[in-house]
Coordinates of C-alpha atoms and ligand atoms in Angstrom, one line a residue:
M11 CA 35.4 74.4 -124.5
N12 CA 33.2 77.5 -124.5
Q13 CA 34.2 81.0 -123.3
A14 CA 35.1 81.3 -119.6
D15 CA 31.8 83.0 -118.8
V16 CA 29.6 80.1 -120.0
D17 CA 28.9 77.1 -117.9
V18 CA 29.0 74.2 -120.4
A19 CA 31.7 72.5 -122.4
K20 CA 30.9 70.7 -125.7
L21 CA 32.2 67.3 -126.4
I22 CA 32.1 65.9 -130.0
V23 CA 32.1 62.1 -130.3
G24 CA 31.7 60.9 -133.8
D25 CA 28.7 62.7 -135.1
Q26 CA 27.3 63.3 -131.7
E27 CA 27.8 66.6 -129.8
I28 CA 27.0 66.6 -126.1
E29 CA 27.1 69.4 -123.5
L30 CA 28.9 68.8 -120.2
P31 CA 28.0 71.2 -117.4
I32 CA 30.9 73.1 -115.9
I33 CA 30.7 73.1 -112.1
E34 CA 32.5 75.9 -110.2
G35 CA 33.5 75.7 -106.6
T36 CA 33.6 78.5 -104.1
E37 CA 37.3 79.1 -104.9
Q38 CA 36.6 79.2 -108.6
E39 CA 37.9 75.7 -109.3
R40 CA 36.2 74.5 -112.4
S41 CA 35.3 70.9 -113.3
L42 CA 33.4 69.1 -116.0
D43 CA 30.3 67.2 -114.8
I44 CA 30.5 63.9 -116.6
G45 CA 27.7 62.3 -114.7
K46 CA 25.6 61.7 -117.8
L47 CA 28.5 60.8 -120.1
R48 CA 28.1 57.1 -120.2
A49 CA 24.3 57.2 -120.4
T50 CA 24.4 59.5 -123.4
T51 CA 27.6 58.3 -125.3
G52 CA 28.4 54.9 -123.9
L53 CA 31.9 56.2 -123.0
V54 CA 33.6 56.2 -119.6
T55 CA 36.5 58.3 -118.7
L56 CA 40.0 56.8 -118.0
D57 CA 42.2 58.5 -115.4
D58 CA 44.9 56.4 -113.9
G59 CA 45.6 57.4 -110.3
Y60 CA 42.5 59.8 -110.5
V61 CA 44.9 62.6 -111.4
N62 CA 42.1 64.6 -113.1
T63 CA 39.1 63.2 -111.3
G64 CA 37.0 65.2 -108.8
S65 CA 35.4 62.4 -106.8
T66 CA 33.0 64.6 -104.9
R67 CA 32.0 68.1 -104.0
S68 CA 33.4 68.9 -100.5
A69 CA 33.2 71.8 -98.1
V70 CA 35.8 70.5 -95.6
T71 CA 39.2 71.5 -96.9
F72 CA 40.5 73.8 -99.6
L73 CA 44.0 73.4 -101.0
D74 CA 45.7 75.2 -103.9
G75 CA 48.8 73.4 -104.9
E76 CA 50.2 76.2 -107.0
R77 CA 50.0 78.8 -104.3
G78 CA 50.7 76.5 -101.4
V79 CA 47.4 77.3 -99.7
L80 CA 45.7 74.9 -97.2
R81 CA 42.5 75.8 -95.3
Y82 CA 40.3 73.7 -93.1
R83 CA 36.7 75.0 -93.3
G84 CA 38.0 78.3 -94.6
Y85 CA 40.6 78.9 -91.9
G86 CA 44.3 79.0 -93.0
I87 CA 46.4 76.3 -91.6
E88 CA 49.0 78.8 -90.3
E89 CA 46.4 80.6 -88.2
L90 CA 44.9 77.4 -86.9
A91 CA 48.4 76.1 -86.0
S92 CA 49.3 79.3 -84.1
Q93 CA 45.9 79.9 -82.4
C94 CA 44.2 76.7 -81.8
D95 CA 44.8 73.3 -80.2
F96 CA 44.3 70.0 -81.9
V97 CA 41.0 69.2 -80.1
E98 CA 39.6 72.6 -81.3
V99 CA 40.7 71.9 -84.8
A100 CA 39.1 68.4 -84.6
Y101 CA 35.9 70.0 -83.5
L102 CA 36.1 72.5 -86.4
L103 CA 36.6 69.7 -89.0
I104 CA 33.9 67.5 -87.5
H105 CA 31.2 70.2 -86.8
G106 CA 32.1 72.6 -89.6
E107 CA 32.5 75.6 -87.2
L108 CA 34.9 76.7 -84.5
P109 CA 33.5 75.9 -81.1
S110 CA 32.4 78.5 -78.5
S111 CA 34.3 78.0 -75.2
E112 CA 31.3 76.1 -73.8
E113 CA 31.0 73.8 -76.8
L114 CA 34.8 73.2 -76.7
Q115 CA 34.5 72.4 -73.0
N116 CA 31.7 69.9 -73.6
F117 CA 33.6 68.3 -76.4
R118 CA 36.7 67.9 -74.3
M119 CA 34.6 66.4 -71.5
K120 CA 33.1 63.9 -73.9
L121 CA 36.5 62.9 -75.2
R122 CA 37.8 62.5 -71.7
R123 CA 35.1 60.2 -70.7
H124 CA 35.8 57.8 -73.5
T125 CA 39.6 57.4 -73.4
M126 CA 39.8 54.0 -71.8
L127 CA 39.7 50.7 -73.8
H128 CA 37.4 47.9 -72.9
E129 CA 39.4 45.6 -70.7
D130 CA 38.9 42.6 -73.0
M131 CA 40.5 44.6 -75.7
R132 CA 43.8 44.6 -73.9
L133 CA 43.9 40.8 -74.5
F134 CA 44.2 41.5 -78.2
Y135 CA 47.6 42.9 -77.6
D136 CA 48.8 39.6 -76.1
G137 CA 48.1 38.0 -79.4
F138 CA 50.2 40.3 -81.5
P139 CA 53.9 39.5 -82.0
R140 CA 56.1 41.9 -80.1
D141 CA 57.6 43.2 -83.3
A142 CA 54.2 43.8 -84.9
H143 CA 54.1 47.1 -86.8
P144 CA 51.9 49.5 -84.8
M145 CA 50.0 50.5 -87.9
A146 CA 48.8 46.9 -88.2
I147 CA 47.8 46.9 -84.6
L148 CA 46.1 50.3 -85.0
S149 CA 43.9 49.2 -87.9
S150 CA 43.1 45.8 -86.3
V151 CA 42.1 47.3 -83.0
V152 CA 40.1 50.1 -84.6
G153 CA 38.3 47.5 -86.8
A154 CA 37.6 45.6 -83.6
L155 CA 35.9 48.6 -82.0
S156 CA 32.9 47.5 -84.1
T157 CA 32.7 44.3 -82.1
F158 CA 32.7 46.1 -78.7
Y159 CA 30.4 49.0 -79.6
Q160 CA 27.6 47.3 -81.5
D161 CA 25.3 50.0 -80.1
S162 CA 26.8 52.7 -82.3
L163 CA 27.2 51.1 -85.8
D164 CA 24.3 52.4 -87.7
P165 CA 25.6 55.0 -90.2
H166 CA 22.1 56.5 -90.6
D167 CA 21.6 57.2 -87.0
S168 CA 23.2 60.5 -86.2
G169 CA 23.3 59.8 -82.4
Q170 CA 25.0 56.5 -82.9
V171 CA 27.5 58.1 -85.4
Y172 CA 28.4 60.8 -83.0
E173 CA 28.9 58.3 -80.2
S174 CA 31.3 56.4 -82.5
I175 CA 33.1 59.7 -83.4
V176 CA 33.7 60.5 -79.8
R177 CA 34.9 56.9 -79.1
L178 CA 37.3 57.0 -82.0
V179 CA 38.9 60.4 -81.3
A180 CA 39.1 59.6 -77.5
K181 CA 40.5 56.0 -77.9
L182 CA 42.9 56.3 -80.8
P183 CA 45.8 57.7 -78.7
T184 CA 45.2 54.9 -76.1
I185 CA 45.2 52.2 -78.8
A186 CA 48.3 53.7 -80.3
A187 CA 50.2 54.1 -77.0
F188 CA 49.3 50.5 -76.0
A189 CA 50.8 49.3 -79.3
H190 CA 54.1 51.1 -78.4
K191 CA 54.1 49.7 -74.8
K192 CA 53.6 46.2 -76.2
S193 CA 56.6 46.7 -78.5
V194 CA 58.9 47.7 -75.7
G195 CA 57.6 45.2 -73.2
Q196 CA 56.4 47.8 -70.7
P197 CA 53.1 47.8 -68.8
F198 CA 50.2 49.6 -70.4
V199 CA 49.6 53.1 -68.9
Y200 CA 46.0 54.0 -68.6
P201 CA 44.7 57.4 -69.7
R202 CA 44.5 60.3 -67.2
N203 CA 41.5 62.4 -67.8
N204 CA 42.8 65.6 -66.1
L205 CA 45.4 65.9 -68.8
T206 CA 45.1 67.5 -72.3
Y207 CA 44.8 65.3 -75.4
C208 CA 48.6 65.6 -76.2
E209 CA 49.8 65.4 -72.6
N210 CA 47.7 62.3 -72.1
F211 CA 49.2 60.6 -75.2
L212 CA 52.8 61.5 -74.2
R213 CA 52.2 60.2 -70.7
M214 CA 50.7 56.9 -72.0
M215 CA 53.7 56.5 -74.3
F216 CA 56.5 57.4 -72.0
S217 CA 55.6 57.0 -68.3
V218 CA 56.4 53.9 -66.3
P219 CA 54.8 52.8 -63.0
S220 CA 58.2 53.1 -61.2
E221 CA 58.8 56.8 -61.8
E222 CA 57.0 60.1 -61.7
Y223 CA 56.3 61.4 -65.2
E224 CA 56.4 65.1 -66.1
C225 CA 55.1 66.2 -69.5
D226 CA 57.5 68.4 -71.3
P227 CA 55.5 71.5 -72.5
D228 CA 57.8 71.9 -75.6
F229 CA 57.0 68.4 -76.7
V230 CA 53.3 69.0 -76.1
E231 CA 53.4 72.1 -78.2
A232 CA 55.3 70.4 -81.1
L233 CA 53.0 67.4 -81.0
N234 CA 49.9 69.6 -81.0
L235 CA 51.2 71.4 -84.0
L236 CA 52.0 68.2 -85.9
L237 CA 48.5 66.8 -85.3
I238 CA 46.9 70.0 -86.5
V239 CA 48.9 70.2 -89.8
H240 CA 48.0 66.5 -90.5
A241 CA 44.3 66.9 -89.6
D242 CA 43.0 67.0 -93.1
H243 CA 44.1 67.1 -96.7
E244 CA 41.0 66.8 -98.9
Q245 CA 40.6 63.8 -101.2
N246 CA 44.0 62.0 -100.5
C247 CA 44.4 58.3 -100.7
S248 CA 43.3 57.4 -97.2
T249 CA 40.5 59.9 -97.1
S250 CA 39.2 58.6 -100.4
T251 CA 39.5 55.1 -99.0
V252 CA 37.4 56.1 -96.0
R253 CA 34.8 57.6 -98.2
M254 CA 34.7 54.6 -100.5
V255 CA 34.4 52.1 -97.8
G256 CA 31.7 54.3 -96.1
S257 CA 29.8 54.6 -99.3
S258 CA 28.8 50.9 -99.0
N259 CA 27.3 51.9 -95.6
A260 CA 30.0 50.1 -93.7
N261 CA 30.2 51.4 -90.2
L262 CA 32.5 54.2 -89.2
F263 CA 35.0 52.0 -87.3
A264 CA 35.4 49.7 -90.3
S265 CA 35.8 52.7 -92.7
I266 CA 38.5 54.3 -90.5
A267 CA 40.3 51.0 -90.1
A268 CA 40.5 50.9 -93.9
G269 CA 41.8 54.5 -94.0
I270 CA 44.6 53.6 -91.5
S271 CA 45.7 50.7 -93.9
A272 CA 45.8 53.1 -96.8
L273 CA 47.8 55.6 -94.8
W274 CA 50.4 53.0 -93.9
G275 CA 51.9 52.9 -97.4
P276 CA 55.3 54.7 -97.9
L277 CA 53.9 56.8 -100.8
H278 CA 51.4 58.2 -98.3
G279 CA 51.6 58.5 -94.6
G280 CA 54.4 55.9 -94.3
A281 CA 56.7 58.4 -96.0
N282 CA 57.6 60.0 -92.6
E283 CA 59.1 56.6 -91.4
A284 CA 60.7 56.0 -94.8
C285 CA 62.2 59.5 -94.8
V286 CA 64.0 59.2 -91.5
A287 CA 65.3 55.8 -92.6
M288 CA 66.6 57.4 -95.7
L289 CA 68.3 60.3 -93.8
E290 CA 69.8 57.8 -91.4
Q291 CA 71.1 55.7 -94.3
I292 CA 72.7 58.8 -95.8
R293 CA 74.3 59.7 -92.5
Q294 CA 75.7 56.2 -92.1
D295 CA 77.0 56.3 -95.6
G296 CA 79.2 59.3 -94.8
G297 CA 76.6 62.1 -95.4
N298 CA 77.1 62.3 -99.2
V299 CA 73.7 63.8 -100.1
Q300 CA 74.8 64.3 -103.8
K301 CA 75.0 60.5 -104.2
Y302 CA 71.4 60.1 -103.2
V303 CA 70.1 63.0 -105.3
K304 CA 71.9 61.3 -108.2
M305 CA 70.2 58.0 -107.4
A306 CA 66.8 59.7 -107.3
K307 CA 67.4 61.2 -110.7
D308 CA 68.5 58.0 -112.3
K309 CA 65.8 56.8 -114.7
N310 CA 67.2 53.2 -114.4
S311 CA 66.5 53.1 -110.7
D312 CA 63.2 53.4 -108.9
Y313 CA 64.8 55.2 -105.9
R314 CA 63.0 58.3 -104.7
L315 CA 63.8 60.9 -102.2
M316 CA 61.3 60.2 -99.4
G317 CA 59.6 63.3 -98.1
F318 CA 59.9 65.0 -101.6
G319 CA 57.2 65.6 -104.1
H320 CA 53.4 65.8 -103.8
R321 CA 50.5 65.0 -106.1
V322 CA 49.0 68.4 -105.5
Y323 CA 51.6 70.8 -104.2
K324 CA 53.7 72.1 -107.1
N325 CA 55.3 75.1 -105.4
F326 CA 55.7 74.4 -101.8
D327 CA 53.9 72.4 -99.1
P328 CA 52.6 74.9 -96.5
R329 CA 52.6 72.2 -93.9
A330 CA 56.3 71.6 -94.5
T331 CA 57.1 75.3 -93.9
I332 CA 55.3 75.2 -90.5
I333 CA 56.9 72.0 -89.5
K334 CA 60.4 73.0 -90.5
A335 CA 60.1 76.2 -88.4
S336 CA 58.8 74.2 -85.5
C337 CA 61.6 71.6 -85.9
D338 CA 64.2 74.4 -86.0
K339 CA 62.7 76.0 -82.9
L340 CA 62.5 72.8 -80.9
L341 CA 65.9 71.5 -81.7
K342 CA 67.5 74.9 -80.9
K343 CA 65.5 75.4 -77.6
R344 CA 66.3 71.9 -76.4
G345 CA 69.9 72.1 -77.6
I346 CA 69.4 68.9 -79.6
N347 CA 72.0 68.4 -82.2
D348 CA 70.5 65.8 -84.5
P349 CA 72.9 65.0 -87.4
I350 CA 70.0 63.9 -89.6
F351 CA 68.5 67.4 -89.3
E352 CA 71.8 68.7 -90.8
I353 CA 71.5 66.1 -93.6
A354 CA 67.9 67.0 -94.2
Q355 CA 68.8 70.6 -94.7
Q356 CA 71.7 69.8 -97.0
L357 CA 69.5 67.5 -99.0
E358 CA 66.8 70.1 -99.3
E359 CA 69.4 72.7 -100.5
V360 CA 70.9 70.4 -103.1
A361 CA 67.6 69.1 -104.4
L362 CA 65.9 72.5 -104.6
N363 CA 68.8 73.8 -106.8
D364 CA 68.8 70.8 -109.0
E365 CA 67.2 71.0 -112.4
Y366 CA 65.6 67.6 -112.2
F367 CA 63.7 68.6 -109.0
V368 CA 63.0 72.2 -110.2
E369 CA 61.6 71.0 -113.5
R370 CA 59.3 68.5 -111.8
K371 CA 58.4 70.9 -109.1
L372 CA 59.5 68.5 -106.3
Y373 CA 59.6 70.2 -102.9
P374 CA 59.9 68.8 -99.4
N375 CA 56.5 67.7 -98.2
V376 CA 54.9 67.4 -94.7
D377 CA 56.8 64.2 -94.0
F378 CA 60.3 65.6 -94.7
Y379 CA 60.8 67.3 -91.3
S380 CA 58.0 65.7 -89.1
G381 CA 60.1 62.6 -88.4
I382 CA 62.9 64.8 -86.9
I383 CA 60.5 66.3 -84.5
Y384 CA 59.1 62.9 -83.5
R385 CA 62.7 61.8 -82.9
A386 CA 63.4 64.8 -80.7
I387 CA 60.3 63.9 -78.6
G388 CA 61.5 60.3 -78.3
I389 CA 58.9 58.7 -80.5
P390 CA 60.2 55.6 -82.1
V391 CA 60.3 55.5 -85.9
Q392 CA 57.6 52.8 -86.3
M393 CA 55.2 55.1 -84.5
F394 CA 55.6 58.0 -86.9
T395 CA 52.7 57.0 -89.2
V396 CA 50.6 56.2 -86.2
L397 CA 51.0 59.8 -85.2
F398 CA 49.9 60.8 -88.7
A399 CA 46.8 58.6 -88.2
I400 CA 45.9 60.3 -84.9
G401 CA 46.2 63.7 -86.6
R402 CA 44.2 62.6 -89.7
L403 CA 41.3 61.0 -87.8
P404 CA 39.1 64.2 -87.6
G405 CA 39.6 64.7 -91.3
W406 CA 38.6 61.2 -92.2
I407 CA 35.5 61.5 -89.9
S408 CA 34.4 64.8 -91.4
H409 CA 34.6 63.4 -94.9
W410 CA 32.8 60.2 -94.0
R411 CA 30.0 62.3 -92.5
E412 CA 29.9 64.7 -95.4
M413 CA 29.6 61.8 -97.8
H414 CA 26.6 60.4 -95.8
A415 CA 24.9 63.8 -95.6
S416 CA 25.2 64.3 -99.3
A417 CA 21.9 64.2 -101.2
T418 CA 23.7 62.6 -104.2
K419 CA 25.5 59.9 -102.2
R420 CA 25.8 56.6 -104.1
I421 CA 28.1 53.6 -103.5
C422 CA 31.5 54.4 -105.1
R423 CA 32.0 52.1 -107.9
P424 CA 34.4 53.2 -110.7
R425 CA 34.3 51.7 -114.2
Q426 CA 37.2 50.3 -116.1
V427 CA 38.6 49.7 -119.6
Y428 CA 39.0 46.0 -119.9
T429 CA 42.2 44.9 -121.6
G430 CA 42.2 41.2 -120.9
D431 CA 41.6 38.2 -123.1
N432 CA 38.4 37.9 -125.2
Q433 CA 36.1 35.0 -124.5
R434 CA 37.9 31.7 -124.9
A435 CA 37.2 28.0 -124.2
I436 CA 38.8 26.0 -121.4
T437 CA 41.4 23.5 -122.6
P438 CA 41.0 20.3 -120.5
I439 CA 43.6 20.1 -117.8
D440 CA 45.4 17.1 -119.3
Q441 CA 45.9 19.1 -122.6
R442 CA 47.3 22.4 -121.1
Ligands
CMC501 N1 62.2 61.6 -105.8 C1 62.6 61.6 -107.1 N2 61.8 61.7 -108.1 C2 60.5 61.9 -107.9 C3 60.0 62.0 -106.6 C4 60.9 61.8 -105.5 N3 60.4 61.8 -104.2 N4 58.6 62.2 -106.6 C5 58.3 62.3 -107.9 N5 59.4 62.1 -108.7 C6 59.5 62.2 -110.1 C7 58.9 61.0 -110.8 O1 59.9 60.0 -111.0 C8 58.3 61.6 -112.1 O2 59.4 61.8 -113.0 P1 59.2 61.6 -114.6 O3 58.2 62.7 -114.9 O4 60.6 61.9 -115.1 O5 58.7 60.2 -114.8 C9 57.8 62.9 -111.7 O6 58.6 63.3 -110.5 C10 56.3 62.9 -111.3 O7 56.1 61.9 -110.3 P2 54.8 61.1 -110.1 O8 55.1 59.8 -109.5 O9 54.1 61.1 -111.4 O10 54.0 62.0 -109.1 P3 52.7 61.6 -108.3 O11 51.9 62.8 -108.1 O12 52.1 60.3 -108.9 O13 53.3 61.1 -106.9 C11 54.2 61.2 -104.7 C12 53.4 61.9 -105.7 C13 54.1 61.9 -103.3 C14 53.7 59.8 -104.5 C15 55.7 61.2 -105.1 O14 56.2 62.5 -105.3 C16 56.6 60.3 -104.2 O15 56.7 59.1 -104.4 N6 57.2 61.0 -103.2 C17 58.0 60.3 -102.2 C18 57.0 59.7 -101.1 C19 56.5 60.8 -100.2 O16 57.2 61.6 -99.7 N7 55.2 60.7 -100.0 C20 54.5 61.6 -99.0 C21 53.5 62.5 -99.6 S1 53.0 63.8 -98.5 C22 52.2 63.0 -97.3 C23 50.8 62.5 -97.7 O17 49.9 63.4 -97.7 O18 50.6 61.4 -98.0

């Protein structure tokens, strides 16, 4: 590579030398533009898991894994978490700027007008088994929005896209809460538009027709914070999925349904559910955290400590710091003595001082403490990843829109290095 002040790198392939432009982002991140590599050399790049691949230029979120920095549209996550509510952050991500109070008021009004589901959609819930995972319900019902709102499916019509955005952000909590009500056999609770986003969700989750329901402000505050810290995380697995599906010009509902499926996996959003299951298992097993740290280090086992490690953060996860503080505050204030919080703290202590974890730079991630807060609020474990999805929705939407607005947008279609059989003739079936 040339000196740091020049903007090309040279690649020598056989007797051919080509220049690859170096693209620098606003935070001085540098990348090689290989857009012409195949055309000029016939080569493609190979990068399992896209560990070194910048799939796009993006102005939505900046994160620096070494310094533990996370910013949405230039604003630090810590400031957003302490000064804004989730709807304001959603507006910021989707529109690119923080709203004026009038813009925010209008946005809230729009969301409030779209919180209900089409009555026919309720019937879907009758068809799902009672023990259906709510993430499966979430992605199915979100996908089905495209059957009910055929008037807002054109990805090239900005008015239609905005209508779909409002519908999604407004309806996702309702879709999620109905999934929970189905699982516990309680009547669905319709949204109340005089409540805030988080109050409304908690009420749809926990109120029953036979009793008055009062929203707990501590729970509202904790939920609001959790949604904010989950709201975006640049090109993660589910966001890349949303972009990829959207790149084929599939509609926004279909793209988001795909993102929800990607988020479900235990290596991604599903880790919060898996993490609480792990902590519960350690508790039931006598609380011996050393045993589980040993298992996670054993190269002959594929056991991992859930809620530990991150592809990008190699120092600390700033989201985890915020969530741990909130968890501590909530449990203390409410006098909740959750034994798995104790176990989580012990596990963190042991792992952070263990050479294996230190060497590999494995730290608690966003999912390590979030489940403990959800438990304190009374949210069942199967709903944890659903909460992640509600939080991540504005991020998915902003990336989908950014992709469509890009002058260089093309369908995402990676190459491969084929390693299968060479051409061969079919042996007739009676001779195989
Ligand atoms: N427990 C034990 N060892 C681990 C862990 C863990 N949680 N995570 C990574 N390692 C080891 C791994 O075995 C490997 O060791 P070695 O170099 O000896 O082979 C090394 O650390 C690097 O791991 P990797 O799998 O190459 O790292 P990755 O960047 O591909 O994976 C990860 C990142 C988050 C999938 C992984 O750390 C993991 O599986 N963590 C547990 C699941 C989890 O908590 N996921 C939530 C991520 S945060 C929420 C989100 O944004 O999705």
